[in-house]
Amino acid sequence: MPSHFTSFSSSSLRTPVLVLGLLSALVLAGCGSASRRVSYEPEEFDSTTTHTRNYAATEAQTCEAARRALLSQGYMVTAANADLVTGRKSFQPAAEVHVEVEFRVVCAREGGKSGKQSTVAFATALQDRYGIKKVNNSASVGVGAIGSLSLPFSGSDDAMVKVASETLTDERFYDRFFTLLDRFLEGGGADAPPDMPAEAPATPPAPATSFPVAPSPNRG
């Protein structure tokens, strides 16, 4: 009789312990997954003015003004045609940090009223950030019958690796660019055709015509 009672009590106590252990494992797993969640800013698609502007000009004129605007700010233009301009510029904000900004402008025809020329310019800037990564080197040394033994030494190689990449979304950044683009459009430099013929030289004046004059008599 006592042995049956002992067996029953131990089995009845084991079940709640297993249930509590299972619940604890589930809670810990839930906390771990919550800590691994990535926090990000959702794309709301609520603004159409940050990256776009409209201009009363053709696509070629707008993109030519964008090309000149980028060149005036030290960007290296990597591509330029009638509807696309791309440029790249390097920055060094810190001793071991390198930043590159790639600027892209797309010019598309806009349906204007009364047959007026209109173009919408789309501008996007991508910022890539690089950092220095130190890589330790090791040397192999032959050790008799053992073979080769790899031993580390103090030397290391420094390499620039990309650590972040982000599309710039600051409205003030794009406002300054579009203001500069508009200035080049108003200046009229972008309206000039790409291949302007050289001005023809002026026609040289006709040579003067001389007429013989009879010698005057000697009145000595």
PDB file of N, CA and C in Angstrom, residues 51 101-106 122-126 167-168 173-174 177-178:
ATOM      1  N   HIS A  51      12.185  63.856 -54.589  1.00  0.00           N
ATOM      2  CA  HIS A  51      13.108  63.432 -55.639  1.00  0.00           C
ATOM      3  C   HIS A  51      12.717  63.937 -57.023  1.00  0.00           C
ATOM      4  N   VAL A 101      29.229  58.988 -52.890  1.00  0.00           N
ATOM      5  CA  VAL A 101      27.849  59.322 -53.227  1.00  0.00           C
ATOM      6  C   VAL A 101      27.694  59.217 -54.738  1.00  0.00           C
ATOM      7  N   GLU A 102      26.779  58.380 -55.159  1.00  0.00           N
ATOM      8  CA  GLU A 102      26.467  58.237 -56.587  1.00  0.00           C
ATOM      9  C   GLU A 102      25.132  58.928 -56.859  1.00  0.00           C
ATOM     10  N   PHE A 103      25.172  59.930 -57.731  1.00  0.00           N
ATOM     11  CA  PHE A 103      23.995  60.739 -58.042  1.00  0.00           C
ATOM     12  C   PHE A 103      23.469  60.337 -59.410  1.00  0.00           C
ATOM     13  N   ARG A 104      22.150  60.140 -59.493  1.00  0.00           N
ATOM     14  CA  ARG A 104      21.524  59.725 -60.752  1.00  0.00           C
ATOM     15  C   ARG A 104      20.325  60.635 -61.027  1.00  0.00           C
ATOM     16  N   VAL A 105      20.271  61.159 -62.235  1.00  0.00           N
ATOM     17  CA  VAL A 105      19.166  62.028 -62.664  1.00  0.00           C
ATOM     18  C   VAL A 105      18.569  61.447 -63.942  1.00  0.00           C
ATOM     19  N   VAL A 106      17.266  61.226 -63.924  1.00  0.00           N
ATOM     20  CA  VAL A 106      16.529  60.732 -65.096  1.00  0.00           C
ATOM     21  C   VAL A 106      15.580  61.830 -65.546  1.00  0.00           C
ATOM     22  N   PHE A 122      13.939  63.261 -62.199  1.00  0.00           N
ATOM     23  CA  PHE A 122      13.973  62.375 -61.034  1.00  0.00           C
ATOM     24  C   PHE A 122      15.428  62.281 -60.570  1.00  0.00           C
ATOM     25  N   ALA A 123      15.680  62.635 -59.320  1.00  0.00           N
ATOM     26  CA  ALA A 123      17.037  62.611 -58.770  1.00  0.00           C
ATOM     27  C   ALA A 123      17.100  61.654 -57.588  1.00  0.00           C
ATOM     28  N   THR A 124      18.137  60.829 -57.572  1.00  0.00           N
ATOM     29  CA  THR A 124      18.358  59.876 -56.484  1.00  0.00           C
ATOM     30  C   THR A 124      19.849  59.823 -56.187  1.00  0.00           C
ATOM     31  N   ALA A 125      20.194  59.865 -54.895  1.00  0.00           N
ATOM     32  CA  ALA A 125      21.588  59.789 -54.469  1.00  0.00           C
ATOM     33  C   ALA A 125      21.756  58.590 -53.551  1.00  0.00           C
ATOM     34  N   LEU A 126      22.727  57.749 -53.880  1.00  0.00           N
ATOM     35  CA  LEU A 126      23.029  56.559 -53.085  1.00  0.00           C
ATOM     36  C   LEU A 126      24.363  56.762 -52.392  1.00  0.00           C
ATOM     37  N   THR A 167      20.108  55.083 -49.423  1.00  0.00           N
ATOM     38  CA  THR A 167      19.597  56.107 -50.328  1.00  0.00           C
ATOM     39  C   THR A 167      19.292  57.362 -49.525  1.00  0.00           C
ATOM     40  N   LEU A 168      19.873  58.482 -49.938  1.00  0.00           N
ATOM     41  CA  LEU A 168      19.665  59.732 -49.216  1.00  0.00           C
ATOM     42  C   LEU A 168      18.237  60.225 -49.433  1.00  0.00           C
ATOM     43  N   PHE A 173      18.775  68.395 -49.097  1.00  0.00           N
ATOM     44  CA  PHE A 173      19.837  67.991 -50.008  1.00  0.00           C
ATOM     45  C   PHE A 173      19.375  68.092 -51.459  1.00  0.00           C
ATOM     46  N   TYR A 174      18.194  67.568 -51.753  1.00  0.00           N
ATOM     47  CA  TYR A 174      17.673  67.611 -53.124  1.00  0.00           C
ATOM     48  C   TYR A 174      17.193  69.001 -53.499  1.00  0.00           C
ATOM     49  N   PHE A 177      20.137  70.827 -54.867  1.00  0.00           N
ATOM     50  CA  PHE A 177      20.510  70.379 -56.216  1.00  0.00           C
ATOM     51  C   PHE A 177      19.542  70.913 -57.268  1.00  0.00           C
ATOM     52  N   PHE A 178      18.240  70.803 -57.014  1.00  0.00           N
ATOM     53  CA  PHE A 178      17.266  71.268 -58.004  1.00  0.00           C
ATOM     54  C   PHE A 178      17.341  72.783 -58.198  1.00  0.00           C
TER      55      PHE A 178
END
